[in-house]
PDB file of C-alpha atoms in Angstrom:
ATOM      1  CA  UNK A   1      39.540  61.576 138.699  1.00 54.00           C
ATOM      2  CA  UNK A   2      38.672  64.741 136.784  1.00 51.00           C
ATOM      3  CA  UNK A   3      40.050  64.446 133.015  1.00 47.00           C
ATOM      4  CA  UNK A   4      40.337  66.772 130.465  1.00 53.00           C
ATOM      5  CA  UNK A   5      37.481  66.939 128.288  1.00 53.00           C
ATOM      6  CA  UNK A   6      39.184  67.627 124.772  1.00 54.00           C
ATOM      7  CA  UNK A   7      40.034  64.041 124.148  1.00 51.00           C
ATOM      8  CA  UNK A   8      41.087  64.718 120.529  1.00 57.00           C
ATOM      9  CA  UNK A   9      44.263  66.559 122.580  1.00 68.00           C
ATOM     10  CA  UNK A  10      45.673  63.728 123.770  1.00 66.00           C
ATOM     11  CA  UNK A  11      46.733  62.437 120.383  1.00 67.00           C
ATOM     12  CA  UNK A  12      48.148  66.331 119.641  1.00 74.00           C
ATOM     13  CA  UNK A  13      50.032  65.857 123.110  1.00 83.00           C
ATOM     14  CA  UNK A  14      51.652  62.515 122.718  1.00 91.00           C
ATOM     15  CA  UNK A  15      52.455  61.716 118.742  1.00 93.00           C
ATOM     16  CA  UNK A  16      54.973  64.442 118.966  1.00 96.00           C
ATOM     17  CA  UNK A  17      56.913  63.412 121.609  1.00 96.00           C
ATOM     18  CA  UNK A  18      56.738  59.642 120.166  1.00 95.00           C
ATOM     19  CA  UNK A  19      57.653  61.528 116.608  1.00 97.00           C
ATOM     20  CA  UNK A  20      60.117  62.857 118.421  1.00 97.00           C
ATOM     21  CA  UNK A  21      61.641  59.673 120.584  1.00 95.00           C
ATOM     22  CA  UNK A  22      61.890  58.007 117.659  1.00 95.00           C
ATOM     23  CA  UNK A  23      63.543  59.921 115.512  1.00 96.00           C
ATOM     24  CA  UNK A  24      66.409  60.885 118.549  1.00 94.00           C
ATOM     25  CA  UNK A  25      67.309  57.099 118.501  1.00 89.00           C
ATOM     26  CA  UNK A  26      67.741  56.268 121.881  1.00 84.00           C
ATOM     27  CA  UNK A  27      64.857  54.524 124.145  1.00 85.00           C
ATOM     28  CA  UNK A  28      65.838  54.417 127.682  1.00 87.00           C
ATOM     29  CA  UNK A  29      64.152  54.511 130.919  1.00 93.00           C
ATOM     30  CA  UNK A  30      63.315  58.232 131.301  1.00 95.00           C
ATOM     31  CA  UNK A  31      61.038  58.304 128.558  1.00 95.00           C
ATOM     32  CA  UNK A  32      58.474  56.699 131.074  1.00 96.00           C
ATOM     33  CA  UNK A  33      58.795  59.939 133.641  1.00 96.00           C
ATOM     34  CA  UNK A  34      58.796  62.112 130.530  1.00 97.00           C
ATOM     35  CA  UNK A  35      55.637  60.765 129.749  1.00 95.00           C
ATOM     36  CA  UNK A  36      54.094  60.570 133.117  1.00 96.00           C
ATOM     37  CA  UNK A  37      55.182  64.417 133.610  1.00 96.00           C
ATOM     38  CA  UNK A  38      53.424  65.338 129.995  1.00 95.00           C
ATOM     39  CA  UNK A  39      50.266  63.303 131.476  1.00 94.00           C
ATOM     40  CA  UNK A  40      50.268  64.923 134.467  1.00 94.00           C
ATOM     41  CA  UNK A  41      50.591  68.425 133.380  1.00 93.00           C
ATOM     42  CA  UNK A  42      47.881  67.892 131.329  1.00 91.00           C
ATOM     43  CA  UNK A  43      45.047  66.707 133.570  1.00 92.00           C
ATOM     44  CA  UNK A  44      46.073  68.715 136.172  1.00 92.00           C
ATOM     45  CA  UNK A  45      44.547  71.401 133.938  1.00 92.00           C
ATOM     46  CA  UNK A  46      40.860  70.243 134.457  1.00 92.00           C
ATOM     47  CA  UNK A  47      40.721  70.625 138.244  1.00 94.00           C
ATOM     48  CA  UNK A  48      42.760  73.975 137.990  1.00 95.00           C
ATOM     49  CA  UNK A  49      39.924  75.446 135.504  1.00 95.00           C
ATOM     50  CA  UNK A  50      37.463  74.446 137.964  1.00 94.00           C
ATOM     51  CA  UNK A  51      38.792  75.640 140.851  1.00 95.00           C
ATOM     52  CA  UNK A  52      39.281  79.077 139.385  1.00 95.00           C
ATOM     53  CA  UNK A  53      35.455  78.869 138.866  1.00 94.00           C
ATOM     54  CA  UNK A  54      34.903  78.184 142.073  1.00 94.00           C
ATOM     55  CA  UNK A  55      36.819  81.597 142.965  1.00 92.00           C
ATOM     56  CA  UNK A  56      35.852  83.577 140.563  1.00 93.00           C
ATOM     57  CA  UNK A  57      32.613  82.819 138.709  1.00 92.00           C
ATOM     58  CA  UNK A  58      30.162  80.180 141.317  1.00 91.00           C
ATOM     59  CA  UNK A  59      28.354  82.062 143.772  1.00 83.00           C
ATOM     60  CA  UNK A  60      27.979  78.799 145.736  1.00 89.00           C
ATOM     61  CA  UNK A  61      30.580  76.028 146.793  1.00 90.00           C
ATOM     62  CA  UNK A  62      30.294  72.932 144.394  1.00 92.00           C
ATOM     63  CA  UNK A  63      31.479  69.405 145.406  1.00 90.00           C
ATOM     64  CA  UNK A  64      33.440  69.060 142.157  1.00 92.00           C
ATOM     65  CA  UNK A  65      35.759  71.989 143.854  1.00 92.00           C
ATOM     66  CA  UNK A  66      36.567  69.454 146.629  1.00 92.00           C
ATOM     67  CA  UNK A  67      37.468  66.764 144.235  1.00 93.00           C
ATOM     68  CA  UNK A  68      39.314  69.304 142.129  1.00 94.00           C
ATOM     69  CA  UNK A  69      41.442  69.935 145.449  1.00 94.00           C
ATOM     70  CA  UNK A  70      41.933  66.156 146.313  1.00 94.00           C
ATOM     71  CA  UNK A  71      43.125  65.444 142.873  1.00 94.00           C
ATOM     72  CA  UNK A  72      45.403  68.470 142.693  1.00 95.00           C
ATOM     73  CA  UNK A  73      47.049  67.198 146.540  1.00 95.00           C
ATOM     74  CA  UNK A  74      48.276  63.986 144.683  1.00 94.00           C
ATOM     75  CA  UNK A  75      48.872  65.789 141.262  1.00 94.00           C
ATOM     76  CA  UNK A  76      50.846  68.525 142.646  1.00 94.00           C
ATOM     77  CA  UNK A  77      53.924  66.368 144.345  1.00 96.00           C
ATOM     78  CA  UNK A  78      53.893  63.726 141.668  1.00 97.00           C
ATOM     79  CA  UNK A  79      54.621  66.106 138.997  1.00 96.00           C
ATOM     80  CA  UNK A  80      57.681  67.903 141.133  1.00 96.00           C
ATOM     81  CA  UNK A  81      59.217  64.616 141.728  1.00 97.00           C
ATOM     82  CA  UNK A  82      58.391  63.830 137.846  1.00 97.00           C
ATOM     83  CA  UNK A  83      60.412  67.105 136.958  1.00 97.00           C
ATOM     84  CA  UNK A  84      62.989  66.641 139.555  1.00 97.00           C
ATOM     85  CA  UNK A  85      63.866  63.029 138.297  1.00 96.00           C
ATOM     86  CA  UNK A  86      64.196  64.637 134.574  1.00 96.00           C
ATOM     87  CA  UNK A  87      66.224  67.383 135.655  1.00 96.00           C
ATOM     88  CA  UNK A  88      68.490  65.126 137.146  1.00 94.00           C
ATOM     89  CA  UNK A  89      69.616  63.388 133.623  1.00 94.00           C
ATOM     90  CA  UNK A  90      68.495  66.672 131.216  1.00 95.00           C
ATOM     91  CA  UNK A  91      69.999  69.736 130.674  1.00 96.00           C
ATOM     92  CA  UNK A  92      68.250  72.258 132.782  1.00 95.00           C
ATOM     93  CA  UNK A  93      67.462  75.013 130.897  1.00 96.00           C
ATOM     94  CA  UNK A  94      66.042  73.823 128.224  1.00 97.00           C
ATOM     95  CA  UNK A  95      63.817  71.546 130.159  1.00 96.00           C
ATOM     96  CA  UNK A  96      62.937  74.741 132.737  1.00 96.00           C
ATOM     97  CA  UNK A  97      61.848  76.353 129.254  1.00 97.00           C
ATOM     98  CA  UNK A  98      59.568  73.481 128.087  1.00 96.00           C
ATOM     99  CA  UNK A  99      58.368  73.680 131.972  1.00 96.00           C
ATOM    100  CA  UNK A 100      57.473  77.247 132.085  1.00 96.00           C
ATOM    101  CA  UNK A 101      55.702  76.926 128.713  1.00 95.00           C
ATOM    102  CA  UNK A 102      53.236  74.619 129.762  1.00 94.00           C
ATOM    103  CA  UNK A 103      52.715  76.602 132.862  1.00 95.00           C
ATOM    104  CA  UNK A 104      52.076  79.204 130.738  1.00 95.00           C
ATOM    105  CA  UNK A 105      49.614  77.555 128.583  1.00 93.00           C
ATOM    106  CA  UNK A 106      48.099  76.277 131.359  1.00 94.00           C
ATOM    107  CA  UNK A 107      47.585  79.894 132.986  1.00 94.00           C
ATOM    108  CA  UNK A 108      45.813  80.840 129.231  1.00 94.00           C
ATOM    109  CA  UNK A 109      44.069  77.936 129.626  1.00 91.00           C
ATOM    110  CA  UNK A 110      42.219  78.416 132.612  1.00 94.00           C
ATOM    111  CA  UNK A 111      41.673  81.791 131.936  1.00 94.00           C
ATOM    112  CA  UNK A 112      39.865  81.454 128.748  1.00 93.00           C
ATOM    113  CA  UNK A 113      37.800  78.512 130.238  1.00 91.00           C
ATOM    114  CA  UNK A 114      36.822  81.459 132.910  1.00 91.00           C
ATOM    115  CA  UNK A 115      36.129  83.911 130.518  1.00 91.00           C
ATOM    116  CA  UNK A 116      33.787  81.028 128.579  1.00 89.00           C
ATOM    117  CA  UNK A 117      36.112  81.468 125.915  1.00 90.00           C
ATOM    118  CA  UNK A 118      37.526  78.063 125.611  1.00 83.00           C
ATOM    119  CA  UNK A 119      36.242  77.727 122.150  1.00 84.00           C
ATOM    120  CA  UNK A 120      38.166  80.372 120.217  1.00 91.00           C
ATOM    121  CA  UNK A 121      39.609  80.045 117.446  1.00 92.00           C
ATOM    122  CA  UNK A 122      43.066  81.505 118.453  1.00 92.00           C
ATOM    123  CA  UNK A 123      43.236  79.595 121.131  1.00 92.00           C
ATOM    124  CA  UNK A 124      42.867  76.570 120.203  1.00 92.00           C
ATOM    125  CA  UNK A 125      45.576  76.722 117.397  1.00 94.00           C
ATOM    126  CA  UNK A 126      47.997  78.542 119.805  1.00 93.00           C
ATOM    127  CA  UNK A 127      47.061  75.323 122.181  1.00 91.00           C
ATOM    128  CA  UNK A 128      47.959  73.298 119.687  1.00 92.00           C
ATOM    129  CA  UNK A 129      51.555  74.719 119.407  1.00 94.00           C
ATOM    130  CA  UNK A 130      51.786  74.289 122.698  1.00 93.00           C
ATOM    131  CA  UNK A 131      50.565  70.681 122.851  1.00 93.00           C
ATOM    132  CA  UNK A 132      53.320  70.427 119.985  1.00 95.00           C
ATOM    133  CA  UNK A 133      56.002  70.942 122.261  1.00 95.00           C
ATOM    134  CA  UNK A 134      56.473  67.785 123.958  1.00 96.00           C
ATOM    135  CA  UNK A 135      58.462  67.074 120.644  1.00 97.00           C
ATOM    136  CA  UNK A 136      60.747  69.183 121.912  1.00 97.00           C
ATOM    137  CA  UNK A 137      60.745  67.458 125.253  1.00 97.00           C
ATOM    138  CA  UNK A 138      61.299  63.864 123.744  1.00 96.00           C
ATOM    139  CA  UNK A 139      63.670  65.273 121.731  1.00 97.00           C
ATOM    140  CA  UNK A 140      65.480  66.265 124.759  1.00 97.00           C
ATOM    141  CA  UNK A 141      65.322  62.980 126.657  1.00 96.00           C
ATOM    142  CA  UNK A 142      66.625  60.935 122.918  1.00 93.00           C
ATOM    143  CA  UNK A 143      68.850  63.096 122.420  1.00 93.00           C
ATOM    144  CA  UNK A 144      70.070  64.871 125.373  1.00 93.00           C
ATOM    145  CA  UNK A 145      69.422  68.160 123.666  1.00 95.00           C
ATOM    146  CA  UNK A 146      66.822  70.112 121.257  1.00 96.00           C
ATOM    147  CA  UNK A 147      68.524  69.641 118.006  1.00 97.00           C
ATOM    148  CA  UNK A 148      67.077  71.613 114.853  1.00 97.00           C
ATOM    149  CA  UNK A 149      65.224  68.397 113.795  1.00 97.00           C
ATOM    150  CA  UNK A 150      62.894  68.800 117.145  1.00 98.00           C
ATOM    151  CA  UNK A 151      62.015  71.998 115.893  1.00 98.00           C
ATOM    152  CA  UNK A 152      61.535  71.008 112.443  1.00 98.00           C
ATOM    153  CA  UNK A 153      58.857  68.585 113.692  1.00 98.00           C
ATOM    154  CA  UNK A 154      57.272  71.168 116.259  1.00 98.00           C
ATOM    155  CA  UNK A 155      56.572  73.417 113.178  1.00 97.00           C
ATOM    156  CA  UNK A 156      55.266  70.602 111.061  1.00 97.00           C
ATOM    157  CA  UNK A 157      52.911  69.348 113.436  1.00 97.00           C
ATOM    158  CA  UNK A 158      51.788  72.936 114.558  1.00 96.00           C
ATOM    159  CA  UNK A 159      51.139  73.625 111.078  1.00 97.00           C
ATOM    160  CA  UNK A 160      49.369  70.488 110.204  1.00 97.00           C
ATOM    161  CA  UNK A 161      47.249  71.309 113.608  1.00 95.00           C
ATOM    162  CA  UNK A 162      46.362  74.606 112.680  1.00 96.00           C
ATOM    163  CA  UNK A 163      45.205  73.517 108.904  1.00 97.00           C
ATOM    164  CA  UNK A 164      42.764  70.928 110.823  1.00 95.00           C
ATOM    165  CA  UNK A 165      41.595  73.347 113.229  1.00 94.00           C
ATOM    166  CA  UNK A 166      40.603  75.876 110.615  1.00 95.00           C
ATOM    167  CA  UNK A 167      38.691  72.727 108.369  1.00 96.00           C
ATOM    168  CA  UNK A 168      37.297  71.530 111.393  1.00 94.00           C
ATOM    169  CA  UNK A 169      36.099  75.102 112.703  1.00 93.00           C
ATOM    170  CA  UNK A 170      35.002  75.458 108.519  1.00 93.00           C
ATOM    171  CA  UNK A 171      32.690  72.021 108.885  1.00 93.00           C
ATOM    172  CA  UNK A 172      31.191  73.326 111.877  1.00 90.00           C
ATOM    173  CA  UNK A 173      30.077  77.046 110.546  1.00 90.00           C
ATOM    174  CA  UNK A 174      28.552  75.090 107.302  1.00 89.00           C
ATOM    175  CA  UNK A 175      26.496  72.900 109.266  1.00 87.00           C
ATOM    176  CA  UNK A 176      25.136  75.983 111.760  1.00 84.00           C
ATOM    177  CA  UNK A 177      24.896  77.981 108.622  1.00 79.00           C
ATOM    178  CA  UNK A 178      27.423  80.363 110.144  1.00 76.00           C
ATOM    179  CA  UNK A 179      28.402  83.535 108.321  1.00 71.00           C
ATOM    180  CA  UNK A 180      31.695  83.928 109.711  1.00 76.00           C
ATOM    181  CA  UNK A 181      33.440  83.024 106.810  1.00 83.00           C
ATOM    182  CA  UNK A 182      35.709  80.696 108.321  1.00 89.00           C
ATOM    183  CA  UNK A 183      35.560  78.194 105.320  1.00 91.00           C
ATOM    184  CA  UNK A 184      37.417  81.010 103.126  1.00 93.00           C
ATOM    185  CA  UNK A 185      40.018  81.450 105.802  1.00 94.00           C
ATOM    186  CA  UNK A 186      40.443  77.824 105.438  1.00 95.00           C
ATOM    187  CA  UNK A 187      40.835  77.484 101.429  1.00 96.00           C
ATOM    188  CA  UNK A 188      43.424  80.160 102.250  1.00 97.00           C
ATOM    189  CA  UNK A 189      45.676  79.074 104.987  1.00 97.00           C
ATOM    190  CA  UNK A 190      45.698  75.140 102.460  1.00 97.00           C
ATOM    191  CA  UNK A 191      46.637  77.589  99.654  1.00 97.00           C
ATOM    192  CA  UNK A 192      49.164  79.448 101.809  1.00 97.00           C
ATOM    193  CA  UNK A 193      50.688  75.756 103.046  1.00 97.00           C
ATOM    194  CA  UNK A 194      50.604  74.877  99.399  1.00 97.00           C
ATOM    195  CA  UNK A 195      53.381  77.690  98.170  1.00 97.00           C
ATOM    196  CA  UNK A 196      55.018  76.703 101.974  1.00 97.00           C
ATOM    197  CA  UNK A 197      55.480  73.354 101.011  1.00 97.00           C
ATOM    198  CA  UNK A 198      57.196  74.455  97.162  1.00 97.00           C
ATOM    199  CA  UNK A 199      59.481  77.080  99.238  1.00 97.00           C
ATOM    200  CA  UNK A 200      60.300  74.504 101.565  1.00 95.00           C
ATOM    201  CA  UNK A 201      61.761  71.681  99.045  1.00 94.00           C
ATOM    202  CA  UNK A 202      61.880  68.166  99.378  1.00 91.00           C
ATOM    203  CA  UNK A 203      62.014  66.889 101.557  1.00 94.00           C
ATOM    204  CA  UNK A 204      59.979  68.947 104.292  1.00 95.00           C
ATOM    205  CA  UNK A 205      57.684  70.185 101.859  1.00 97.00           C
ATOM    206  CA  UNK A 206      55.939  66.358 101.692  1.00 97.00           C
ATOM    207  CA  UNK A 207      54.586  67.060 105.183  1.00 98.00           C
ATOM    208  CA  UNK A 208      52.961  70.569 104.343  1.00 98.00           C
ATOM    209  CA  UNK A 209      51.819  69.532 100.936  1.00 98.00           C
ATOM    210  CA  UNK A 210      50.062  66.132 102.436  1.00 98.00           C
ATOM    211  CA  UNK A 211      48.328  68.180 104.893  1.00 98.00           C
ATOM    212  CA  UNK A 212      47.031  70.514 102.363  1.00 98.00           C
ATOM    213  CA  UNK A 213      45.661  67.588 100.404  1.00 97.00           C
ATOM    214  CA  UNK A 214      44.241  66.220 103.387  1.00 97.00           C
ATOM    215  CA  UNK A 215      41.938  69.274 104.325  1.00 97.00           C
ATOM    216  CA  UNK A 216      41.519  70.173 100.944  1.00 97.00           C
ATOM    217  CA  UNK A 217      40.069  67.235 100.544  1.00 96.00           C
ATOM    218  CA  UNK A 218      37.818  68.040 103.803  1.00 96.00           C
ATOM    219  CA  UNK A 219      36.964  71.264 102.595  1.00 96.00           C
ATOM    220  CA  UNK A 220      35.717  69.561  99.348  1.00 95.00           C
ATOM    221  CA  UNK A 221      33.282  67.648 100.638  1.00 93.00           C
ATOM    222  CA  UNK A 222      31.488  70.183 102.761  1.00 91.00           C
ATOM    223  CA  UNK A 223      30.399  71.691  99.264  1.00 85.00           C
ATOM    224  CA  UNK A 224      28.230  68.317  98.972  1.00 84.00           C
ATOM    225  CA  UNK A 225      24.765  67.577 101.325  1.00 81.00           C
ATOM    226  CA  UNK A 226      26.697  64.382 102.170  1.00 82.00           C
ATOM    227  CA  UNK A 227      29.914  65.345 103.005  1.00 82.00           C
ATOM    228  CA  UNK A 228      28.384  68.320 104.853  1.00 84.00           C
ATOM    229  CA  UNK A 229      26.086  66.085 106.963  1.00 87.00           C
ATOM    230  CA  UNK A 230      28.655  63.314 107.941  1.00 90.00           C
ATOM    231  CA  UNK A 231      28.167  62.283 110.869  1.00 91.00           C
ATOM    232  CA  UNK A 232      30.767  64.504 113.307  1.00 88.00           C
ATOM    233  CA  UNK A 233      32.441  60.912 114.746  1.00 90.00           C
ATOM    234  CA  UNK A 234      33.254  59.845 111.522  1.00 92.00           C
ATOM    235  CA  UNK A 235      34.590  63.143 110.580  1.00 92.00           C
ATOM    236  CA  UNK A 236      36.745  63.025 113.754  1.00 89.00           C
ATOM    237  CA  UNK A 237      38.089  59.638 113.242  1.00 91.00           C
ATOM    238  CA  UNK A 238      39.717  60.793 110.121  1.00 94.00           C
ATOM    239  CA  UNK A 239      40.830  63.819 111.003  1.00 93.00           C
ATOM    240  CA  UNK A 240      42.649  61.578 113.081  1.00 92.00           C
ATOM    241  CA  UNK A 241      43.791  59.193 110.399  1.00 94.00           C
ATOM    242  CA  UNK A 242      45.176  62.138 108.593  1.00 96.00           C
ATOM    243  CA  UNK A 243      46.875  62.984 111.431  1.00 95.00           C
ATOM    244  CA  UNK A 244      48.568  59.954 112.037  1.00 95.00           C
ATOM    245  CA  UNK A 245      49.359  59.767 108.632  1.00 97.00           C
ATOM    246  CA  UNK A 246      50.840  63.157 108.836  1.00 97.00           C
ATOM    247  CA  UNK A 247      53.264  62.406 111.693  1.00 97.00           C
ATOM    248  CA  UNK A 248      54.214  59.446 109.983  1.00 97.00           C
ATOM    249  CA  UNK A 249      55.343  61.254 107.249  1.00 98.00           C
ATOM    250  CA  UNK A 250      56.461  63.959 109.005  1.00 98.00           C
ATOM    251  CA  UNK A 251      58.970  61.738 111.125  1.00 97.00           C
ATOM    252  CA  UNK A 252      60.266  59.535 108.098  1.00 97.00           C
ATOM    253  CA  UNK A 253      61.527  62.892 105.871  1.00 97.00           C
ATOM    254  CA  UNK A 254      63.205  63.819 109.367  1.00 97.00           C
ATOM    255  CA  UNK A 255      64.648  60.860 109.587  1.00 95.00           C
TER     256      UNK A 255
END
């Protein structure tokens, strides 16, 4: 089967909706097609990006385009019946709206992986709002609806996933020796979550101000040979750690 190659996305894609599940208090049965929908969605965005190479880029047929199609045959159906079985038990709308914006981040997607511009900046945080969203969904299934909690959450995690992309983006233009000055768009987008996070209060201001800290601390380090030459695993497990740490957080002041 063809998988997505960002793995890093697939903790942005699921802590939210677990964030979310938890905090709606009520574990029943169609979490699992929730779930199965969100995974589905999301892979299905792989063969998708290579067929629309196929049509519009390769000069030649490639054999990956075949197993692009058999994957999307199965893919296809599973996620309708995933989406009917939700729509059964959810409120329609809403759950229409979460549907059409993943089909519309999957359309930018695949059109940016065309154009080679996968990598960009923009997209990747605007990705990462969108991969924020099954909050929203799991919020729906817990509690039946998208109460202003869910959307609480969705902007804490978007912002925390925005902060990282920028230090992450910052690490790699030091080690290149880049001039695109991301690592001062960095400093100020912790600075800018810093006077968030004393506008915002306690309690939601924990969340911003830890993930200030946290790339702060990230940005820090580049200014040292050793911190700037970690090796890029280690950096990413972290990143990861912080994350985790951050939803963690983020869910308890919800709570």
């Amino acid at each position: 089967m063809i998988l997505p190659r960002e793995h890093g996305a697939w903790g942005l894609l699921l802590q939210p909706f677990v964030c979310a599940a938890i905090l709606g208090r009520r574990w029943d049965w169609l979490l699992v097609p929730a779930v199965l929908l969100i995974l589905t969605a999301f892979v299905a965005r792989e063969p998708l990006v290579i067929l629309a190479r196929q049509r519009w880029v390769w000069r030649d047929p490639r054999p990956e385009a075949g197993a692009a199609w058999r994957q999307l045959l199965w893919q296809a159906p599973l996620g309708l019946s995933l989406f009917a079985v939700c729509a059964f038990r959810l409120p329609l709308s809403p759950l229409a709206a979460l549907g059409g914006t993943a089909a519309a981040m999957t359309v930018l997607a695949v059109w940016m992986a065309v154009r080679n511009r996968q990598r960009s900046i923009a997209l990747q945080v605007v990705s990462s709002a969108g991969l924020a969203t099954t909050a929203l969904l799991g919020a729906l299934v817990a509690a039946r609806e998208i109460p202003v909690w869910a959307w609480q959450l969705w902007g804490l995690l978007s912002l925390h996933g925005a902060a990282s992309i920028l230090t992450v983006q910052a690490r790699l233009d030091a080690r290149t020796g880049s001039r695109r000055g991301l690592r001062r768009w960095a400093w100020a987008f912790q600075a800018g979550q810093g006077l968030l996070a004393l506008l915002a209060g306690i309690p939601l201001g924990g969340p911003i101000a830890f993930s200030a800290g946290a790339n702060v601390y990230e940005l820090v380090r580049l200014g040292a040979a050793a911190g700037l030459n970690e090796p890029l695993t280690r950096v990413g497990f972290r990143t990861l750690g912080w994350s985790l740490l951050h939803s963690g957080l983020a869910t308890a002041v919800l709570w």
